CSV table of C-alpha atoms and ligand atoms in Angstrom, one decimal:
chain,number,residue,atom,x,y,z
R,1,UNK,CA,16.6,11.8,-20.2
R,2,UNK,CA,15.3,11.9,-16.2
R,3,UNK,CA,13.6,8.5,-15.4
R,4,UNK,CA,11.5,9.0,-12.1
R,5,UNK,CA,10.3,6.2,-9.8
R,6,UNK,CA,7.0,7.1,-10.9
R,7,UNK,CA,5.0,9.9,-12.3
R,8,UNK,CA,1.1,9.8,-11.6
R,9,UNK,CA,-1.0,9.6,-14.8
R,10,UNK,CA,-3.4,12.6,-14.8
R,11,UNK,CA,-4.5,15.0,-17.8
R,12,UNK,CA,-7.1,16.6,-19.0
R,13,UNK,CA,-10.0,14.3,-18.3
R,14,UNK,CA,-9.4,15.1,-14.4
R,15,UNK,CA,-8.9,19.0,-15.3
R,16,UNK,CA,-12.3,19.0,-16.7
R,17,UNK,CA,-13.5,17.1,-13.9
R,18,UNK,CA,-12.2,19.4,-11.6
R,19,UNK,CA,-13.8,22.6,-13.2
R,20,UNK,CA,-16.8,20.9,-13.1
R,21,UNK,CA,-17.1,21.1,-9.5
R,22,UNK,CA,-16.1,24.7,-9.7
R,23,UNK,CA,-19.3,25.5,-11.9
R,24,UNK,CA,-21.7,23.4,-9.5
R,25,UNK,CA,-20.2,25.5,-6.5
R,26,UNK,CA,-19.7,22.4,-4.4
R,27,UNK,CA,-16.4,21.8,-3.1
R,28,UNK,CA,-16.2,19.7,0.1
R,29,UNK,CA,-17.5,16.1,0.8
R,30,UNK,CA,-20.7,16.2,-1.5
R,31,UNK,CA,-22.3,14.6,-4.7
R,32,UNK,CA,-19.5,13.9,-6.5
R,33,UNK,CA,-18.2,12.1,-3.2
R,34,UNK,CA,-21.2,9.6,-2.8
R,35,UNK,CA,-21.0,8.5,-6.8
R,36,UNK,CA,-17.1,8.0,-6.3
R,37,UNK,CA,-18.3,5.9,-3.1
R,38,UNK,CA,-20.6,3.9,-5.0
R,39,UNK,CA,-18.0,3.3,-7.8
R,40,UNK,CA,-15.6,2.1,-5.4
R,41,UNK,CA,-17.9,-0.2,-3.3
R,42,UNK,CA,-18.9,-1.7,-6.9
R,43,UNK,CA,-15.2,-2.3,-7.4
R,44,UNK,CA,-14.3,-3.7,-4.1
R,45,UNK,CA,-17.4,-5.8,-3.7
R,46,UNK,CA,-18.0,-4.5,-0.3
R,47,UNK,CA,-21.2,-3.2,1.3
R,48,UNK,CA,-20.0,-0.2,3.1
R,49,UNK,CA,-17.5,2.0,2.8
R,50,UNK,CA,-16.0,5.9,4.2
R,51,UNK,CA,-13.6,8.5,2.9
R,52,UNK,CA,-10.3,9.6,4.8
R,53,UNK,CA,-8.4,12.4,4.2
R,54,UNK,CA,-5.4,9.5,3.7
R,55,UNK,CA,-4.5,6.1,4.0
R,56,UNK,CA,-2.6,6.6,7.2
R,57,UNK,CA,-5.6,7.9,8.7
R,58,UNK,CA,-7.9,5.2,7.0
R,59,UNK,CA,-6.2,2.6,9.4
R,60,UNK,CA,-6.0,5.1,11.9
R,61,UNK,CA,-9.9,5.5,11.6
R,62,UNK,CA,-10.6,1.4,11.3
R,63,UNK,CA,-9.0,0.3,14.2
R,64,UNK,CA,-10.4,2.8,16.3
R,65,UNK,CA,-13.8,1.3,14.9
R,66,UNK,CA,-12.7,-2.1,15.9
R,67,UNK,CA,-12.0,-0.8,19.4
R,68,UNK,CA,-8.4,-1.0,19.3
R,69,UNK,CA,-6.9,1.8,21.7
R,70,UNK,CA,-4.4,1.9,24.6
R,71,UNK,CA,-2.8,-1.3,25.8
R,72,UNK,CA,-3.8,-3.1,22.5
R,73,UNK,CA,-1.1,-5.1,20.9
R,74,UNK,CA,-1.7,-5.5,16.7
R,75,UNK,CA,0.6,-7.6,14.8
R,76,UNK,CA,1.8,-5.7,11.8
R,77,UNK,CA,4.2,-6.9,9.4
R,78,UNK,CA,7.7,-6.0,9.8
R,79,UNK,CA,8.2,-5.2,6.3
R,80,UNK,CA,5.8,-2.6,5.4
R,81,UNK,CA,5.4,1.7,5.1
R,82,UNK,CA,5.6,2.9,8.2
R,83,UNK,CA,2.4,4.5,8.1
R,84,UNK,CA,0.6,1.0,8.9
R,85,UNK,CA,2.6,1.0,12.2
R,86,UNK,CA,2.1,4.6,12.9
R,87,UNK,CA,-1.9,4.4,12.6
R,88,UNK,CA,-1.6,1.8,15.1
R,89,UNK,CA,0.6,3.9,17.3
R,90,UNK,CA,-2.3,6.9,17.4
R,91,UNK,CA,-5.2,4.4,18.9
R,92,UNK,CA,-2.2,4.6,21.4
R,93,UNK,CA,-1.8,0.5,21.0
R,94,UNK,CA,1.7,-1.1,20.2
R,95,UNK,CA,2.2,-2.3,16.9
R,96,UNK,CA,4.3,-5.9,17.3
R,97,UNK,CA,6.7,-6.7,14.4
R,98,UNK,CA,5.5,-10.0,12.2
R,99,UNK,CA,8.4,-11.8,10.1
R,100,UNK,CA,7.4,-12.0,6.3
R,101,UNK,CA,8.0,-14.4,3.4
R,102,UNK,CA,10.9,-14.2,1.2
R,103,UNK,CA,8.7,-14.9,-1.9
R,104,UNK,CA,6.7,-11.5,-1.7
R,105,UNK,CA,7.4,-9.7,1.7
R,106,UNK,CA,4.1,-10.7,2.6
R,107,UNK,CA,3.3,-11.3,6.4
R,108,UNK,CA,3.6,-15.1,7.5
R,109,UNK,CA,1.9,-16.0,10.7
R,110,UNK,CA,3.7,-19.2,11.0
R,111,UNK,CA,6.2,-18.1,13.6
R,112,UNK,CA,3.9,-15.4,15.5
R,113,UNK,CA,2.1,-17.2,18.0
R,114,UNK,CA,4.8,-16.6,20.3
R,115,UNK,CA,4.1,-12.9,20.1
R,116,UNK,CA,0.8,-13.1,21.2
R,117,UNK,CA,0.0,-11.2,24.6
R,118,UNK,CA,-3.2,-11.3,26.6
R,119,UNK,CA,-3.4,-7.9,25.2
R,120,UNK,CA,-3.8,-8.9,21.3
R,121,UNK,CA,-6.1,-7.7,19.6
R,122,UNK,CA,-5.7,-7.6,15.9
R,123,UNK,CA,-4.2,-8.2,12.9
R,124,UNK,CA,-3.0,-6.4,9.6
R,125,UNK,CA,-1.9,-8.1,6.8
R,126,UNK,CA,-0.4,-5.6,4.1
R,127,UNK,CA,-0.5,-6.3,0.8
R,128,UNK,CA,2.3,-5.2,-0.5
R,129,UNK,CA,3.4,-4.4,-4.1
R,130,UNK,CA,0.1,-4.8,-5.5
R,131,UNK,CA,-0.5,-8.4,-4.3
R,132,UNK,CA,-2.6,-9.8,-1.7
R,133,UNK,CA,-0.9,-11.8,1.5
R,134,UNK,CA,-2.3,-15.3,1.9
R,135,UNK,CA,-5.1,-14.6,3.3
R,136,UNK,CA,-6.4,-18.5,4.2
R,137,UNK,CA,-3.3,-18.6,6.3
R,138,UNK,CA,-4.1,-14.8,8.1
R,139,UNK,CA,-7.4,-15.8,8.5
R,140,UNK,CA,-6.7,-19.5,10.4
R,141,UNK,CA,-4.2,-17.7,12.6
R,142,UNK,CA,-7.3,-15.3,13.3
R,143,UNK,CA,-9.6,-17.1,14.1
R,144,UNK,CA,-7.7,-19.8,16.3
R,145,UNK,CA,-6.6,-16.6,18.5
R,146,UNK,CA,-9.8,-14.3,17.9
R,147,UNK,CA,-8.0,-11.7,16.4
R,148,UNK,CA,-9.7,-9.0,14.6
R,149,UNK,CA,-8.2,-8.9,11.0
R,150,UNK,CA,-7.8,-5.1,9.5
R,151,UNK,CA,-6.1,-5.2,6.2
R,152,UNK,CA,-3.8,-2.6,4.7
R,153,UNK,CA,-4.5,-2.5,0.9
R,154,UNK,CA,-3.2,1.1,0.3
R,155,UNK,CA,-0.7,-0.7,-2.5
R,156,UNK,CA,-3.7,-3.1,-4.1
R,157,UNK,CA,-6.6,-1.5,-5.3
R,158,UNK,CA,-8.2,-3.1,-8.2
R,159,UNK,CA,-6.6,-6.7,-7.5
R,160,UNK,CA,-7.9,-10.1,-6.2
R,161,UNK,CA,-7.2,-13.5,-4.7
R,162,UNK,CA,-9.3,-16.1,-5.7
R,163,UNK,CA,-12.1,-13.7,-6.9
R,164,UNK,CA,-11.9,-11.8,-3.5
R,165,UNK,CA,-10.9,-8.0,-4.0
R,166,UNK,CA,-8.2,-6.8,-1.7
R,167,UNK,CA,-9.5,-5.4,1.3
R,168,UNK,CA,-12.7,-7.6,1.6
R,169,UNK,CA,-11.2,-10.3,3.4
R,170,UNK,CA,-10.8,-8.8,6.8
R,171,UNK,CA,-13.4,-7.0,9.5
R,172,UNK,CA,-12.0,-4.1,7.9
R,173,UNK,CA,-10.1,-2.9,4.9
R,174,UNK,CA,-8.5,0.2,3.6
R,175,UNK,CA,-6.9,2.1,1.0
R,176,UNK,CA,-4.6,5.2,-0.2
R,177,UNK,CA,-5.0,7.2,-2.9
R,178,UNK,CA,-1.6,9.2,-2.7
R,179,UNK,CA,-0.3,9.8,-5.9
R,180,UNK,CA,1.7,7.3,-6.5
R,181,UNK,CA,-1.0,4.7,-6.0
R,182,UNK,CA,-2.6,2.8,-8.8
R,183,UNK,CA,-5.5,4.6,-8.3
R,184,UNK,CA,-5.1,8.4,-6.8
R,185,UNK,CA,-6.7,11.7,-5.7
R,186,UNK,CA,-3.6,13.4,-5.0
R,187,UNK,CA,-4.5,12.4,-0.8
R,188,UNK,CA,-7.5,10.4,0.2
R,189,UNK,CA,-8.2,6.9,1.7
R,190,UNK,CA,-11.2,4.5,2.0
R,191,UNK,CA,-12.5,2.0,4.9
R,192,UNK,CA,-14.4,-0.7,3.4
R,193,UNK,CA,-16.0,-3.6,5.6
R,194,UNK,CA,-19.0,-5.6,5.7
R,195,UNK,CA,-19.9,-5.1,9.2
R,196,UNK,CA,-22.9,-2.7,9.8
R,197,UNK,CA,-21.8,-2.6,13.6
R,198,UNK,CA,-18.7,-1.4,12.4
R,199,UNK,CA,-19.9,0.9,9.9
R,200,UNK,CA,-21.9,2.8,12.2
R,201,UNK,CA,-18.9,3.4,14.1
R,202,UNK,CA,-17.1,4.3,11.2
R,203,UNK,CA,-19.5,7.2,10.6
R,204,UNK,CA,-19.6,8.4,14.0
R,205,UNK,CA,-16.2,8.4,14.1
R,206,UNK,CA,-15.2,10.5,11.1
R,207,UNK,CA,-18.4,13.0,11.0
R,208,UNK,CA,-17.7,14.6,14.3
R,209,UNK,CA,-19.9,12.0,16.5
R,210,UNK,CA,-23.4,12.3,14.7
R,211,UNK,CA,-24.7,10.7,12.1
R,212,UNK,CA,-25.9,13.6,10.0
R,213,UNK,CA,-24.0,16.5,9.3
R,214,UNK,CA,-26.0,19.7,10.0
R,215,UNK,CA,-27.0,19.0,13.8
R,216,UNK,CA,-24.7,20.4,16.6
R,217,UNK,CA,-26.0,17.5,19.0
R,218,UNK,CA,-23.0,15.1,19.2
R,219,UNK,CA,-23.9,11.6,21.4
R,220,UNK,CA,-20.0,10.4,21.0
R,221,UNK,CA,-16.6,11.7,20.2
R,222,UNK,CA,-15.5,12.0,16.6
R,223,UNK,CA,-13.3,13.7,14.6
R,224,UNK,CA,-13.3,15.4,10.7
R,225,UNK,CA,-12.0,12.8,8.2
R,226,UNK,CA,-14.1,14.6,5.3
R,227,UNK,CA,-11.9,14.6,1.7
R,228,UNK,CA,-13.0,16.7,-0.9
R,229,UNK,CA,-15.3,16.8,-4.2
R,230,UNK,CA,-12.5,18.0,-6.1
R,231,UNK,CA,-10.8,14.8,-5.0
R,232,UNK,CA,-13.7,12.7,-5.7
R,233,UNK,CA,-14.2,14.1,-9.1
R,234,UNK,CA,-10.4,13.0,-9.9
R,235,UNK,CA,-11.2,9.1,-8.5
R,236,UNK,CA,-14.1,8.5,-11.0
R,237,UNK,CA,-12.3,10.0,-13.2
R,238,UNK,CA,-9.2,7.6,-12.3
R,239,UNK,CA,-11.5,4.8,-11.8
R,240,UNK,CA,-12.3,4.8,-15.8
R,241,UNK,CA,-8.4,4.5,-16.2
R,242,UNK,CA,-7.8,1.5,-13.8
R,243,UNK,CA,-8.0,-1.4,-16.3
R,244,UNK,CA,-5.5,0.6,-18.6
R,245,UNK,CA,-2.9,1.2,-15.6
R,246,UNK,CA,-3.2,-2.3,-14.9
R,247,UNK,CA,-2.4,-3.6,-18.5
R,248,UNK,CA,0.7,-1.0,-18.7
R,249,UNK,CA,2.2,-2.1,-15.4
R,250,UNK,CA,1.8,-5.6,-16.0
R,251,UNK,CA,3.1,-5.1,-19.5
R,252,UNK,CA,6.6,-3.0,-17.9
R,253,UNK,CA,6.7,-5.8,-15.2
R,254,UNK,CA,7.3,-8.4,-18.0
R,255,UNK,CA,9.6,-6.3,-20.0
R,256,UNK,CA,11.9,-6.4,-16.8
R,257,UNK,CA,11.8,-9.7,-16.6
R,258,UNK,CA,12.5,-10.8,-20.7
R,259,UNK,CA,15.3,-8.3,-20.5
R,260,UNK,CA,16.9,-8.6,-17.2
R,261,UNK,CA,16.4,-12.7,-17.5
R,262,UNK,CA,19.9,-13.7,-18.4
R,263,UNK,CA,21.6,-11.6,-15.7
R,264,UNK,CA,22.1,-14.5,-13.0
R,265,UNK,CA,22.6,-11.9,-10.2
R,266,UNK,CA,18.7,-11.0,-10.7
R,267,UNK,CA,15.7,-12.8,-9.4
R,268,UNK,CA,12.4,-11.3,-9.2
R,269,UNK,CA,9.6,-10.3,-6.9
R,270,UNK,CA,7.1,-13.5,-7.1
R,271,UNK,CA,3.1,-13.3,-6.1
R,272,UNK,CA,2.0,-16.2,-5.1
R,273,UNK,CA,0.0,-18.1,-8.1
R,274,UNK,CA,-3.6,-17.9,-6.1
R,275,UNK,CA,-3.2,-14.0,-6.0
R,276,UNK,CA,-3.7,-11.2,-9.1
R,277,UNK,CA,-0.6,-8.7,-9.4
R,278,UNK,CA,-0.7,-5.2,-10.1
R,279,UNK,CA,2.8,-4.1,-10.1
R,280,UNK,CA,2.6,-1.4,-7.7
R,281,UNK,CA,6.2,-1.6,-7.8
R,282,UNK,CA,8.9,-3.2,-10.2
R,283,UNK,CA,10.4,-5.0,-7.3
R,284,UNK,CA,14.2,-7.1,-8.1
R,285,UNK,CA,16.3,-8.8,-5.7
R,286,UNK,CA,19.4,-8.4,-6.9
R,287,UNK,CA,23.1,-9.1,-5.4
R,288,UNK,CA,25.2,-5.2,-4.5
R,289,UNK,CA,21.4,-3.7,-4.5
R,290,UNK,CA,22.8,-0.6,-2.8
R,291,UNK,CA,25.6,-0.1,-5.3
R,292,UNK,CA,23.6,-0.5,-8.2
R,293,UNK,CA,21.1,2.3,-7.7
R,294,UNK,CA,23.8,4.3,-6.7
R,295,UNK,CA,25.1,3.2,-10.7
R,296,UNK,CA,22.1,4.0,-12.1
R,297,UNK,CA,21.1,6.9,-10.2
R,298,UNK,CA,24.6,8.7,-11.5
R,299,UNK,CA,22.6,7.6,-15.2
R,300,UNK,CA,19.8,9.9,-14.3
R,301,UNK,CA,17.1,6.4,-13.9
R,302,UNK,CA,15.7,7.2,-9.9
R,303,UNK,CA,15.4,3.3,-8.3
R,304,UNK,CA,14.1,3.4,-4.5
R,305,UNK,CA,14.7,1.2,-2.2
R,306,UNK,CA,12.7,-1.5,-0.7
R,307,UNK,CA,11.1,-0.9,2.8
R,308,UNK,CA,13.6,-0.3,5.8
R,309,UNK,CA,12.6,-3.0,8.4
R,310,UNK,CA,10.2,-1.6,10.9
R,311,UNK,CA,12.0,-3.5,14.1
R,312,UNK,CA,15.6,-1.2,13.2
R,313,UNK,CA,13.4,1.9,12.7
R,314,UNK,CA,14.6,4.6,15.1
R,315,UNK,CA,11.2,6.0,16.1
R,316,UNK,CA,10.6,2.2,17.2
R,317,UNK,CA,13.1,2.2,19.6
R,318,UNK,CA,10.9,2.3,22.5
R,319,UNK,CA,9.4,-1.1,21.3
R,320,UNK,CA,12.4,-3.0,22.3
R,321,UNK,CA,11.8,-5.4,19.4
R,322,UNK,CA,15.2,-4.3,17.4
R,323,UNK,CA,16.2,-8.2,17.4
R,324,UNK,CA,18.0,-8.7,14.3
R,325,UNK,CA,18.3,-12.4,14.3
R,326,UNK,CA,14.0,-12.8,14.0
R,327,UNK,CA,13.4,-10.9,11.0
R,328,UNK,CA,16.3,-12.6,8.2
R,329,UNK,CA,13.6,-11.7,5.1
R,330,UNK,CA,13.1,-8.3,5.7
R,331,UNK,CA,17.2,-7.4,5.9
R,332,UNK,CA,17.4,-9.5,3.2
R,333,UNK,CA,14.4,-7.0,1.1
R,334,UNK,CA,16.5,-4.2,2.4
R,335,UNK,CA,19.7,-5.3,1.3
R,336,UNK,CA,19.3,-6.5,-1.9
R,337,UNK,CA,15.7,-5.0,-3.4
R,338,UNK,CA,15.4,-2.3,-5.6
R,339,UNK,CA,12.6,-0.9,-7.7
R,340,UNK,CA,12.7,0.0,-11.1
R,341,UNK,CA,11.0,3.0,-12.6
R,342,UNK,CA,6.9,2.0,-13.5
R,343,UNK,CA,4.1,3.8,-14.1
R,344,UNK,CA,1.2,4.1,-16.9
R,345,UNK,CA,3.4,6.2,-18.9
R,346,UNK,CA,6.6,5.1,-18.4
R,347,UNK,CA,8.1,4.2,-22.2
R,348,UNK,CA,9.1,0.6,-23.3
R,349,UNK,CA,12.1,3.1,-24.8
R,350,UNK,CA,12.3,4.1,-21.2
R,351,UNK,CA,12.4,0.5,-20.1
R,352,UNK,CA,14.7,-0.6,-22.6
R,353,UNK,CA,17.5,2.0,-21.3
R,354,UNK,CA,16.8,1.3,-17.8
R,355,UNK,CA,18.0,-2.4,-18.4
R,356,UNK,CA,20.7,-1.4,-20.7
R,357,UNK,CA,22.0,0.7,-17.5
R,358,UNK,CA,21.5,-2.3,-15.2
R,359,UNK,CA,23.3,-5.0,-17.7
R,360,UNK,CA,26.0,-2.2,-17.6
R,361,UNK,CA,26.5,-2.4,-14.1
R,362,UNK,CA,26.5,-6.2,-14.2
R,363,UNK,CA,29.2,-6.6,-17.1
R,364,UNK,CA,32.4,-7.8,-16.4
R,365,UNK,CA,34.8,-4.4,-16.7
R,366,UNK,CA,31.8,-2.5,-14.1
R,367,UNK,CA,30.8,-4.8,-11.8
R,368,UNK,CA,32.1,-4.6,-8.2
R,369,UNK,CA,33.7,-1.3,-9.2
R,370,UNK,CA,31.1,1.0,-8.0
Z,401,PLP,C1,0.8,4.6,1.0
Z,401,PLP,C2,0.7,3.6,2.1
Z,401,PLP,C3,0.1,3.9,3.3
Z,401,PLP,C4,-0.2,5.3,3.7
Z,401,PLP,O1,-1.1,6.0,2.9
Z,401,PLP,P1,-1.0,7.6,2.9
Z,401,PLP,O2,-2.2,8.0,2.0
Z,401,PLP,O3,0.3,8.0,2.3
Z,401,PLP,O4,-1.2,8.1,4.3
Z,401,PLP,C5,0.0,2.9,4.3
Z,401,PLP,N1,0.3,1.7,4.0
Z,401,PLP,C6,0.9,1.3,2.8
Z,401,PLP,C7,1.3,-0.1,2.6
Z,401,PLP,C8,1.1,2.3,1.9
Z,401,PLP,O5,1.7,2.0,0.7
């Protein structure tokens, strides 16, 4: 028995949905595109809202519509996928490293005023694991420092705080739908906002610098960020399935915690009470993290590891920001997270033996031995 990380849940109902756009002979952006649009801004509770061909360029495409380019500074939370940083790396601005809480490896502005620059623009809370940063406290900071706020929701489609989906907070907001989202076309992102200014830029931006498609006058630069029908017709399809993803995680997340609760070495990953939870990932914090996915990697369950902190990443050498001694939560994530196997059709059989493996590790005659 091979237990992966995750294992998207797609069958025949996205087949069908698929050779549907086959018979209609319409394969790029089209039809089935607008309805998944509409079914997305229904979910979201937005008023506007474009396609990307990902979630990396999704940010990439938003903070170019928020004017952020070269000499820009945006604070992005040091714990994060790198792909947030890197989107702000194309506008050619400098993505500046933000500590996070211990709680939930959410971003927490109280000791980032000190990185502010005249050259600030923006900036992008990431809600990680299927939760949703505290988004009072992001906004205060914003607001006191005119900060644009652009948030990363790749990991928290379908969830809210205090009624408020993910991604509707902010000037802007966007998602992934890799596969291993909660919600996935195989690629593909969204930019949501409210902002008709922003909007309009939005749609320049991605359609090639004209509003229409079908006219070779272009007044402005743009680029192609079309995604597919083919995709769409998998996200309405995936949309339908959202509520049912959501119960299973939830229900694996809790089976974690019942049978992993007596091992003292354990604590768990903890949204804040105010915020809905999605487990995008079975996240534990956990004393020798690194040795016991080795353990349970030999036992054919595949953990990963939590984020790598973005000041220590090579490619952000150039930053200088490599300062150990600011960023104590995210080594901490690194050092001692791991997730556990969860997705829709993961087994509680499956769950059951990844625990077994795990209270192995932790028993007396295995433990330190690794
Ligand atoms: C997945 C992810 C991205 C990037 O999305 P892609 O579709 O893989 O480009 C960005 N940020 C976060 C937090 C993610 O989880």
């Amino acid at each position: 028995m091979h237990i992966p990380q995750f294992s998207p849940w797609i069958g025949d109902e996205e087949y069908q949905a698929i050779a549907s756009c086959f018979k209609h002979n319409w394969i790029t952006e089209g039809p089935e595109s607008k309805k998944f649009e509409k079914k997305l801004l229904h979910l979201i509770g937005t008023r506007f809202g474009v396609f990307a061909p990902n979630g990396t360029l999704a940010l990439y495409l938003g903070l170019r519509a928020l004017g952020i380019g070269p000499r820009d500074e945006v604070l992005v939370p040091d714990f994060t996928f790198i792909g947030s940083a890197t989107a702000v790396e194309m506008t050619g601005a400098k993505p500046i490293f933000v500590e996070v809480n211990r709680r939930n490896f959410q971003i927490d502005c109280s000791n980032a005023k000190r990185l502010l620059t005249r050259n600030t623009k923006a900036i992008m809370p990431v809600h990680i694991y299927g939760t949703i940063a505290d988004m009072d406290q992001v906004h205060a900071f914003a607001k006191t420092h005119s900060l644009h706020v652009i948030e990363d929701a790749a990991q928290a489609i379908g969830v809210h705080r205090n009624g408020v989906h993910a991604g509707a907070f902010g000037d802007i907001g966007t998602f992934s739908f890799f596969a291993d989202k909660t919600l996935t076309t195989g690629e593909g992102g969204f930019v949501v906002t409210n902002n008709e200014t922003f909007y309009d830029r939005l749609l320049y931006l991605r359609n090639q610098g004209r509003r229409e498609r079908g006219s070779f006058i272009h007044p402005e630069i743009g680029y192609n960020f079309r995604i597919t029908d083919i995709q769409s017709a998998v996200g309405i399809i995936q949309i339908q399935k959202l509520n049912e993803v959501k119960k299973r995680k939830k229900h694996i997340a809790d089976r974690y915690r019942e049978l992993l609760a007596a091992i003292p070495y354990i604590t768990f990953f903890e949204p804040d009470k105010e915020a809905e939870w999605i487990p995008f990932r079975a996240g534990i914090l956990c004393d020798h993290a690194h040795e016991l996915m080795r353990f349970l990697k030999k036992r054919n369950v595949e953990p990963r590891t939590f984020f790598y902190p973005l000041h220590r990443q090579p490619c952000f050498a150039y930053l200088n920001q490599n300062n150990d001694a600011l960023f104590p939560n995210t080594i901490f994530g690194y050092e001692h997270g791991v997730c556990l196997p969860t997705f829709p059709t993961l087994t509680d059989k499956q769950v059951m033996y990844v625990c077994h493996v795990i209270k192995q590790f932790y028993s007396h005659e295995n433990y330190g031995k690794q």
